[in-house]
PDB file of C-alpha atoms in Angstrom:
ATOM      1  CA  MET S   1      26.476 -45.198   3.476  1.00 54.00           C
ATOM      2  CA  THR S   2      26.934 -41.421   3.294  1.00 69.00           C
ATOM      3  CA  ASP S   3      26.965 -39.159   6.342  1.00 78.00           C
ATOM      4  CA  GLU S   4      23.713 -37.331   7.126  1.00 84.00           C
ATOM      5  CA  THR S   5      23.238 -34.470   9.578  1.00 87.00           C
ATOM      6  CA  VAL S   6      19.816 -35.126  11.109  1.00 87.00           C
ATOM      7  CA  HIS S   7      19.800 -32.114  13.452  1.00 87.00           C
ATOM      8  CA  GLU S   8      22.162 -29.279  14.269  1.00 88.00           C
ATOM      9  CA  SER S   9      21.673 -26.171  16.396  1.00 84.00           C
ATOM     10  CA  SER S  10      23.848 -23.554  18.027  1.00 86.00           C
ATOM     11  CA  GLN S  11      23.053 -20.728  20.442  1.00 80.00           C
ATOM     12  CA  LYS S  12      24.573 -18.766  23.286  1.00 82.00           C
ATOM     13  CA  ARG S  13      23.428 -19.933  26.742  1.00 77.00           C
ATOM     14  CA  SER S  14      24.232 -19.135  30.347  1.00 77.00           C
ATOM     15  CA  ARG S  15      25.967 -21.750  32.494  1.00 80.00           C
ATOM     16  CA  ARG S  16      22.664 -22.444  34.242  1.00 73.00           C
ATOM     17  CA  GLY S  17      20.877 -22.706  30.907  1.00 75.00           C
ATOM     18  CA  ILE S  18      23.405 -25.296  29.748  1.00 83.00           C
ATOM     19  CA  ALA S  19      22.935 -27.165  33.022  1.00 81.00           C
ATOM     20  CA  SER S  20      19.175 -27.212  32.440  1.00 76.00           C
ATOM     21  CA  TYR S  21      19.664 -28.614  28.938  1.00 82.00           C
ATOM     22  CA  PHE S  22      21.967 -31.397  30.130  1.00 87.00           C
ATOM     23  CA  ARG S  23      19.624 -32.160  33.027  1.00 81.00           C
ATOM     24  CA  ARG S  24      16.782 -32.751  30.575  1.00 81.00           C
ATOM     25  CA  LEU S  25      18.991 -35.152  28.614  1.00 88.00           C
ATOM     26  CA  ALA S  26      20.184 -36.890  31.768  1.00 89.00           C
ATOM     27  CA  ASP S  27      16.648 -37.364  33.094  1.00 85.00           C
ATOM     28  CA  ALA S  28      15.527 -39.005  29.838  1.00 87.00           C
ATOM     29  CA  LEU S  29      18.615 -41.214  29.697  1.00 92.00           C
ATOM     30  CA  GLY S  30      18.106 -42.300  33.295  1.00 91.00           C
ATOM     31  CA  ARG S  31      14.493 -43.262  32.632  1.00 87.00           C
ATOM     32  CA  GLY S  32      15.358 -45.099  29.425  1.00 92.00           C
ATOM     33  CA  GLU S  33      13.151 -42.754  27.382  1.00 88.00           C
ATOM     34  CA  PRO S  34      13.856 -41.091  24.003  1.00 88.00           C
ATOM     35  CA  VAL S  35      16.188 -38.135  24.541  1.00 89.00           C
ATOM     36  CA  PRO S  36      15.081 -34.715  23.187  1.00 85.00           C
ATOM     37  CA  ALA S  37      17.901 -33.047  21.265  1.00 87.00           C
ATOM     38  CA  ASP S  38      16.208 -29.676  20.721  1.00 82.00           C
ATOM     39  CA  ASP S  39      14.436 -27.294  23.085  1.00 74.00           C
ATOM     40  CA  GLU S  40      11.089 -27.831  21.362  1.00 73.00           C
ATOM     41  CA  GLN S  41      11.514 -31.601  21.927  1.00 76.00           C
ATOM     42  CA  THR S  42      10.603 -32.412  18.326  1.00 81.00           C
ATOM     43  CA  VAL S  43      13.838 -34.307  17.581  1.00 88.00           C
ATOM     44  CA  THR S  44      14.597 -37.294  19.799  1.00 89.00           C
ATOM     45  CA  VAL S  45      17.113 -40.129  19.841  1.00 93.00           C
ATOM     46  CA  ASP S  46      16.641 -43.446  21.592  1.00 93.00           C
ATOM     47  CA  PRO S  47      20.149 -44.777  22.294  1.00 93.00           C
ATOM     48  CA  PRO S  48      20.778 -48.369  23.385  1.00 93.00           C
ATOM     49  CA  ALA S  49      21.540 -49.271  26.995  1.00 93.00           C
ATOM     50  CA  GLU S  50      25.278 -49.011  26.348  1.00 94.00           C
ATOM     51  CA  THR S  51      27.087 -46.609  23.991  1.00 94.00           C
ATOM     52  CA  ASP S  52      30.568 -45.288  23.301  1.00 95.00           C
ATOM     53  CA  LEU S  53      31.119 -41.977  25.102  1.00 95.00           C
ATOM     54  CA  ALA S  54      33.947 -39.635  24.081  1.00 96.00           C
ATOM     55  CA  VAL S  55      34.900 -36.397  25.848  1.00 96.00           C
ATOM     56  CA  GLU S  56      37.434 -34.004  24.322  1.00 96.00           C
ATOM     57  CA  ILE S  57      38.726 -30.635  25.485  1.00 96.00           C
ATOM     58  CA  GLU S  58      40.597 -28.694  22.857  1.00 95.00           C
ATOM     59  CA  ARG S  59      42.412 -25.363  22.990  1.00 94.00           C
ATOM     60  CA  ALA S  60      42.897 -23.502  19.702  1.00 92.00           C
ATOM     61  CA  ASP S  61      44.343 -19.986  19.784  1.00 89.00           C
ATOM     62  CA  ASP S  62      42.074 -18.060  22.205  1.00 92.00           C
ATOM     63  CA  THR S  63      39.203 -20.565  22.190  1.00 94.00           C
ATOM     64  CA  VAL S  64      38.553 -23.641  24.341  1.00 95.00           C
ATOM     65  CA  SER S  65      35.986 -26.236  23.281  1.00 94.00           C
ATOM     66  CA  LEU S  66      34.414 -29.106  25.198  1.00 94.00           C
ATOM     67  CA  ASP S  67      33.018 -31.847  22.970  1.00 94.00           C
ATOM     68  CA  ILE S  68      30.858 -34.651  24.385  1.00 93.00           C
ATOM     69  CA  GLN S  69      29.927 -37.362  21.920  1.00 94.00           C
ATOM     70  CA  MET S  70      27.847 -40.529  22.169  1.00 93.00           C
ATOM     71  CA  GLU S  71      28.076 -43.073  19.384  1.00 93.00           C
ATOM     72  CA  TRP S  72      26.216 -46.303  18.638  1.00 93.00           C
ATOM     73  CA  PRO S  73      25.283 -48.443  15.593  1.00 92.00           C
ATOM     74  CA  ALA S  74      22.464 -46.898  13.574  1.00 89.00           C
ATOM     75  CA  ASP S  75      20.314 -50.015  13.872  1.00 90.00           C
ATOM     76  CA  ALA S  76      20.633 -50.037  17.687  1.00 90.00           C
ATOM     77  CA  GLY S  77      18.674 -46.835  18.339  1.00 87.00           C
ATOM     78  CA  GLU S  78      15.864 -44.845  16.757  1.00 89.00           C
ATOM     79  CA  VAL S  79      15.949 -41.205  15.611  1.00 91.00           C
ATOM     80  CA  ASP S  80      12.629 -39.357  15.405  1.00 87.00           C
ATOM     81  CA  THR S  81      12.601 -35.961  13.656  1.00 86.00           C
ATOM     82  CA  ASP S  82       8.858 -35.479  14.079  1.00 80.00           C
ATOM     83  CA  ALA S  83       8.472 -36.302  17.760  1.00 76.00           C
ATOM     84  CA  GLN S  84       6.357 -34.812  20.496  1.00 72.00           C
ATOM     85  CA  ALA S  85       8.337 -35.651  23.611  1.00 74.00           C
ATOM     86  CA  SER S  86       6.105 -33.437  25.738  1.00 86.00           C
ATOM     87  CA  LYS S  87       3.180 -35.200  27.398  1.00 90.00           C
ATOM     88  CA  ALA S  88       1.079 -32.038  27.649  1.00 94.00           C
ATOM     89  CA  THR S  89      -0.764 -29.515  25.478  1.00 96.00           C
ATOM     90  CA  PHE S  90      -1.377 -25.787  25.931  1.00 97.00           C
ATOM     91  CA  GLU S  91      -5.062 -24.992  25.422  1.00 97.00           C
ATOM     92  CA  VAL S  92      -6.118 -21.408  24.680  1.00 97.00           C
ATOM     93  CA  TYR S  93      -9.762 -20.556  25.324  1.00 96.00           C
ATOM     94  CA  GLU S  94     -12.224 -17.718  26.012  1.00 95.00           C
ATOM     95  CA  ASP S  95     -13.879 -17.733  29.431  1.00 94.00           C
ATOM     96  CA  SER S  96     -17.411 -16.675  30.399  1.00 92.00           C
ATOM     97  CA  ALA S  97     -16.201 -13.098  30.956  1.00 93.00           C
ATOM     98  CA  GLU S  98     -14.865 -12.991  27.374  1.00 94.00           C
ATOM     99  CA  GLN S  99     -11.292 -12.993  28.634  1.00 96.00           C
ATOM    100  CA  TRP S 100      -8.666 -15.168  26.960  1.00 97.00           C
ATOM    101  CA  ARG S 101      -6.893 -17.774  29.066  1.00 96.00           C
ATOM    102  CA  TRP S 102      -4.534 -20.718  28.726  1.00 97.00           C
ATOM    103  CA  ARG S 103      -4.085 -23.977  30.598  1.00 97.00           C
ATOM    104  CA  LEU S 104      -1.482 -26.712  30.320  1.00 97.00           C
ATOM    105  CA  VAL S 105      -3.221 -30.095  30.154  1.00 97.00           C
ATOM    106  CA  HIS S 106      -1.355 -33.366  30.660  1.00 96.00           C
ATOM    107  CA  ARG S 107      -2.323 -36.237  28.382  1.00 93.00           C
ATOM    108  CA  ASN S 108      -3.848 -37.933  31.453  1.00 95.00           C
ATOM    109  CA  GLY S 109      -6.417 -35.117  31.493  1.00 94.00           C
ATOM    110  CA  ASN S 110      -5.055 -33.219  34.503  1.00 94.00           C
ATOM    111  CA  ILE S 111      -4.538 -29.451  34.273  1.00 95.00           C
ATOM    112  CA  ILE S 112      -0.971 -29.017  35.538  1.00 96.00           C
ATOM    113  CA  ALA S 113      -0.718 -25.220  35.125  1.00 97.00           C
ATOM    114  CA  ASP S 114      -2.712 -22.183  34.083  1.00 95.00           C
ATOM    115  CA  GLY S 115      -2.154 -18.497  33.503  1.00 94.00           C
ATOM    116  CA  GLY S 116      -4.001 -17.452  36.644  1.00 87.00           C
ATOM    117  CA  GLU S 117      -5.559 -14.451  34.896  1.00 89.00           C
ATOM    118  CA  GLY S 118      -7.571 -13.489  31.834  1.00 92.00           C
ATOM    119  CA  TYR S 119      -6.093 -11.610  28.879  1.00 95.00           C
ATOM    120  CA  ALA S 120      -7.764  -9.018  26.680  1.00 95.00           C
ATOM    121  CA  SER S 121      -6.848 -10.894  23.480  1.00 96.00           C
ATOM    122  CA  LYS S 122      -5.885 -14.372  22.297  1.00 96.00           C
ATOM    123  CA  GLN S 123      -2.542 -12.947  21.158  1.00 96.00           C
ATOM    124  CA  LYS S 124      -1.760 -11.744  24.704  1.00 96.00           C
ATOM    125  CA  ALA S 125      -2.685 -15.147  26.134  1.00 96.00           C
ATOM    126  CA  LYS S 126      -0.348 -16.859  23.670  1.00 96.00           C
ATOM    127  CA  GLN S 127       2.426 -14.423  24.548  1.00 96.00           C
ATOM    128  CA  GLY S 128       1.921 -15.364  28.193  1.00 95.00           C
ATOM    129  CA  LEU S 129       2.197 -19.095  27.592  1.00 96.00           C
ATOM    130  CA  GLU S 130       5.253 -18.583  25.367  1.00 95.00           C
ATOM    131  CA  SER S 131       6.938 -16.901  28.329  1.00 95.00           C
ATOM    132  CA  VAL S 132       6.165 -20.008  30.392  1.00 95.00           C
ATOM    133  CA  LYS S 133       7.569 -22.243  27.649  1.00 92.00           C
ATOM    134  CA  THR S 134      10.777 -20.224  27.654  1.00 89.00           C
ATOM    135  CA  ASN S 135      11.254 -19.790  31.386  1.00 90.00           C
ATOM    136  CA  ALA S 136       9.705 -22.769  33.204  1.00 91.00           C
ATOM    137  CA  PRO S 137      12.235 -25.503  32.276  1.00 85.00           C
ATOM    138  CA  GLY S 138      15.236 -23.768  33.843  1.00 81.00           C
ATOM    139  CA  ALA S 139      13.598 -21.741  36.594  1.00 87.00           C
ATOM    140  CA  TYR S 140      14.906 -21.819  40.150  1.00 85.00           C
ATOM    141  CA  VAL S 141      12.611 -23.319  42.779  1.00 88.00           C
ATOM    142  CA  VAL S 142      12.385 -21.341  46.028  1.00 89.00           C
ATOM    143  CA  ASP S 143      10.607 -22.770  49.074  1.00 90.00           C
ATOM    144  CA  GLN S 144       8.852 -19.858  50.779  1.00 88.00           C
ATOM    145  CA  THR S 145       7.540 -22.065  53.582  1.00 82.00           C
ATOM    146  CA  LYS S 146      11.054 -22.167  55.034  1.00 76.00           C
ATOM    147  CA  ASP S 147      12.792 -19.383  56.943  1.00 57.00           C
ATOM    148  CA  ASP S 148      15.486 -19.090  54.296  1.00 50.00           C
ATOM    149  CA  GLU S 149      13.534 -17.994  51.240  1.00 46.00           C
ATOM    150  CA  SER S 150      16.687 -17.813  49.119  1.00 46.00           C
ATOM    151  CA  GLU S 151      17.263 -21.587  49.157  1.00 45.00           C
ATOM    152  CA  ALA S 152      17.241 -22.802  45.554  1.00 46.00           C
ATOM    153  CA  LEU S 153      16.031 -26.357  45.075  1.00 45.00           C
ATOM    154  CA  ALA S 154      16.971 -26.538  41.390  1.00 45.00           C
ATOM    155  CA  GLU S 155      19.458 -24.925  39.065  1.00 45.00           C
ATOM    156  CA  GLY S 156      18.010 -22.140  36.966  1.00 49.00           C
ATOM    157  CA  GLY S 157      18.733 -20.601  33.593  1.00 60.00           C
ATOM    158  CA  SER S 158      15.640 -18.469  33.026  1.00 79.00           C
ATOM    159  CA  LYS S 159      14.099 -15.112  33.884  1.00 87.00           C
ATOM    160  CA  ALA S 160      11.571 -16.607  36.295  1.00 91.00           C
ATOM    161  CA  THR S 161      11.409 -18.422  39.619  1.00 92.00           C
ATOM    162  CA  PHE S 162       9.077 -21.123  40.923  1.00 94.00           C
ATOM    163  CA  GLU S 163       7.806 -20.182  44.388  1.00 94.00           C
ATOM    164  CA  LEU S 164       6.514 -22.918  46.674  1.00 94.00           C
ATOM    165  CA  PHE S 165       4.095 -21.550  49.294  1.00 94.00           C
ATOM    166  CA  GLU S 166       1.212 -22.465  51.580  1.00 93.00           C
ATOM    167  CA  ASP S 167      -2.204 -20.880  50.982  1.00 93.00           C
ATOM    168  CA  SER S 168      -4.710 -19.709  53.589  1.00 91.00           C
ATOM    169  CA  GLU S 169      -6.257 -23.182  53.760  1.00 93.00           C
ATOM    170  CA  GLY S 170      -2.928 -24.861  54.484  1.00 93.00           C
ATOM    171  CA  LYS S 171      -2.611 -26.293  50.968  1.00 95.00           C
ATOM    172  CA  ALA S 172       0.745 -26.402  49.186  1.00 95.00           C
ATOM    173  CA  ARG S 173       0.869 -24.414  45.959  1.00 96.00           C
ATOM    174  CA  TRP S 174       3.370 -23.066  43.448  1.00 97.00           C
ATOM    175  CA  ARG S 175       3.508 -20.017  41.203  1.00 96.00           C
ATOM    176  CA  LEU S 176       5.993 -19.026  38.507  1.00 96.00           C
ATOM    177  CA  ARG S 177       7.075 -15.417  38.970  1.00 95.00           C
ATOM    178  CA  HIS S 178       8.948 -13.511  36.249  1.00 94.00           C
ATOM    179  CA  ASP S 179      11.900 -11.318  37.196  1.00 91.00           C
ATOM    180  CA  ASN S 180       9.680  -8.289  36.455  1.00 93.00           C
ATOM    181  CA  GLY S 181       7.396  -9.356  39.318  1.00 93.00           C
ATOM    182  CA  ASP S 182       4.531 -10.722  37.216  1.00 94.00           C
ATOM    183  CA  ILE S 183       3.113 -14.166  38.022  1.00 95.00           C
ATOM    184  CA  ILE S 184       3.089 -15.911  34.631  1.00 96.00           C
ATOM    185  CA  ALA S 185       1.749 -19.315  35.755  1.00 97.00           C
ATOM    186  CA  ASP S 186       0.389 -21.067  38.832  1.00 95.00           C
ATOM    187  CA  SER S 187      -0.632 -24.512  39.971  1.00 95.00           C
ATOM    188  CA  GLY S 188      -4.331 -23.716  39.718  1.00 88.00           C
ATOM    189  CA  GLN S 189      -5.030 -25.959  42.692  1.00 89.00           C
ATOM    190  CA  GLY S 190      -3.809 -26.693  46.185  1.00 93.00           C
ATOM    191  CA  TYR S 191      -1.932 -29.893  47.000  1.00 95.00           C
ATOM    192  CA  ALA S 192      -2.181 -31.990  50.148  1.00 93.00           C
ATOM    193  CA  SER S 193       1.607 -31.946  50.572  1.00 94.00           C
ATOM    194  CA  LYS S 194       4.643 -29.954  49.520  1.00 93.00           C
ATOM    195  CA  GLN S 195       5.991 -33.073  47.802  1.00 93.00           C
ATOM    196  CA  LYS S 196       2.906 -33.256  45.573  1.00 95.00           C
ATOM    197  CA  ALA S 197       3.282 -29.565  44.694  1.00 95.00           C
ATOM    198  CA  LYS S 198       6.928 -30.176  43.742  1.00 92.00           C
ATOM    199  CA  GLN S 199       5.890 -33.088  41.538  1.00 93.00           C
ATOM    200  CA  GLY S 200       3.381 -30.812  39.831  1.00 94.00           C
ATOM    201  CA  LEU S 201       5.882 -28.074  39.024  1.00 93.00           C
ATOM    202  CA  ARG S 202       8.453 -30.665  37.891  1.00 90.00           C
ATOM    203  CA  SER S 203       5.889 -31.911  35.387  1.00 93.00           C
ATOM    204  CA  VAL S 204       5.498 -28.344  34.106  1.00 94.00           C
ATOM    205  CA  GLN S 205       9.286 -27.964  33.829  1.00 90.00           C
ATOM    206  CA  LYS S 206       9.499 -31.196  31.867  1.00 87.00           C
ATOM    207  CA  ASN S 207       6.537 -30.737  29.529  1.00 91.00           C
ATOM    208  CA  ALA S 208       6.059 -26.988  28.925  1.00 92.00           C
ATOM    209  CA  ARG S 209       8.847 -26.416  26.402  1.00 87.00           C
ATOM    210  CA  GLY S 210       7.690 -28.877  23.768  1.00 86.00           C
ATOM    211  CA  ALA S 211       3.939 -28.722  24.375  1.00 92.00           C
ATOM    212  CA  PRO S 212       1.871 -27.852  21.270  1.00 91.00           C
ATOM    213  CA  VAL S 213      -0.638 -24.992  21.420  1.00 94.00           C
ATOM    214  CA  GLU S 214      -4.265 -25.641  20.520  1.00 94.00           C
ATOM    215  CA  ASP S 215      -7.477 -23.633  20.590  1.00 93.00           C
ATOM    216  CA  ALA S 216     -10.058 -25.123  22.956  1.00 86.00           C
ATOM    217  CA  GLU S 217     -13.758 -24.459  23.275  1.00 71.00           C
TER     218      GLU S 217
END
């Protein structure tokens, strides 16, 4: 049998961005789910419960490389090159005020995030959700209900930060704020507890990157 490269990608990332990527792999491995190999989550592998793991650090001239490799028999795990690992879909729609909006809908029917504002055009709305796709997975989480607002609950790797806060009715909410100050996504609802709000934003972190975009009525 000849060798076949199923997927290959290379890009420059920050340390936190790399941590976010490995965290996504680790979470899927821990749950026993197919592991997304690419950021769009369209290529997944489903390794067996036990594999060979090799780690190699190599120094060549002025370059150091760290190689981490998992290996298993081809018939012991599936490879899907046309996967949709995300369990959510971005819906773009026009509201009653003729403004364009987006919402992120989980396959269970729940809206887990929205843009929080209307846009003048469909193109602007899509640009907004693309920013969420890019920045949500690796965003820091800051709990603003505590005295120390700088406490990060998760490693970052993006140009945005999740802010946990309490609204005027005592409900727990989150919003995703870009480094430029703009709020690019919010929970769209209040939660009965901070823990539920955290679960909601974790779902957005997990599903936003690979979610397809559809027009909705």
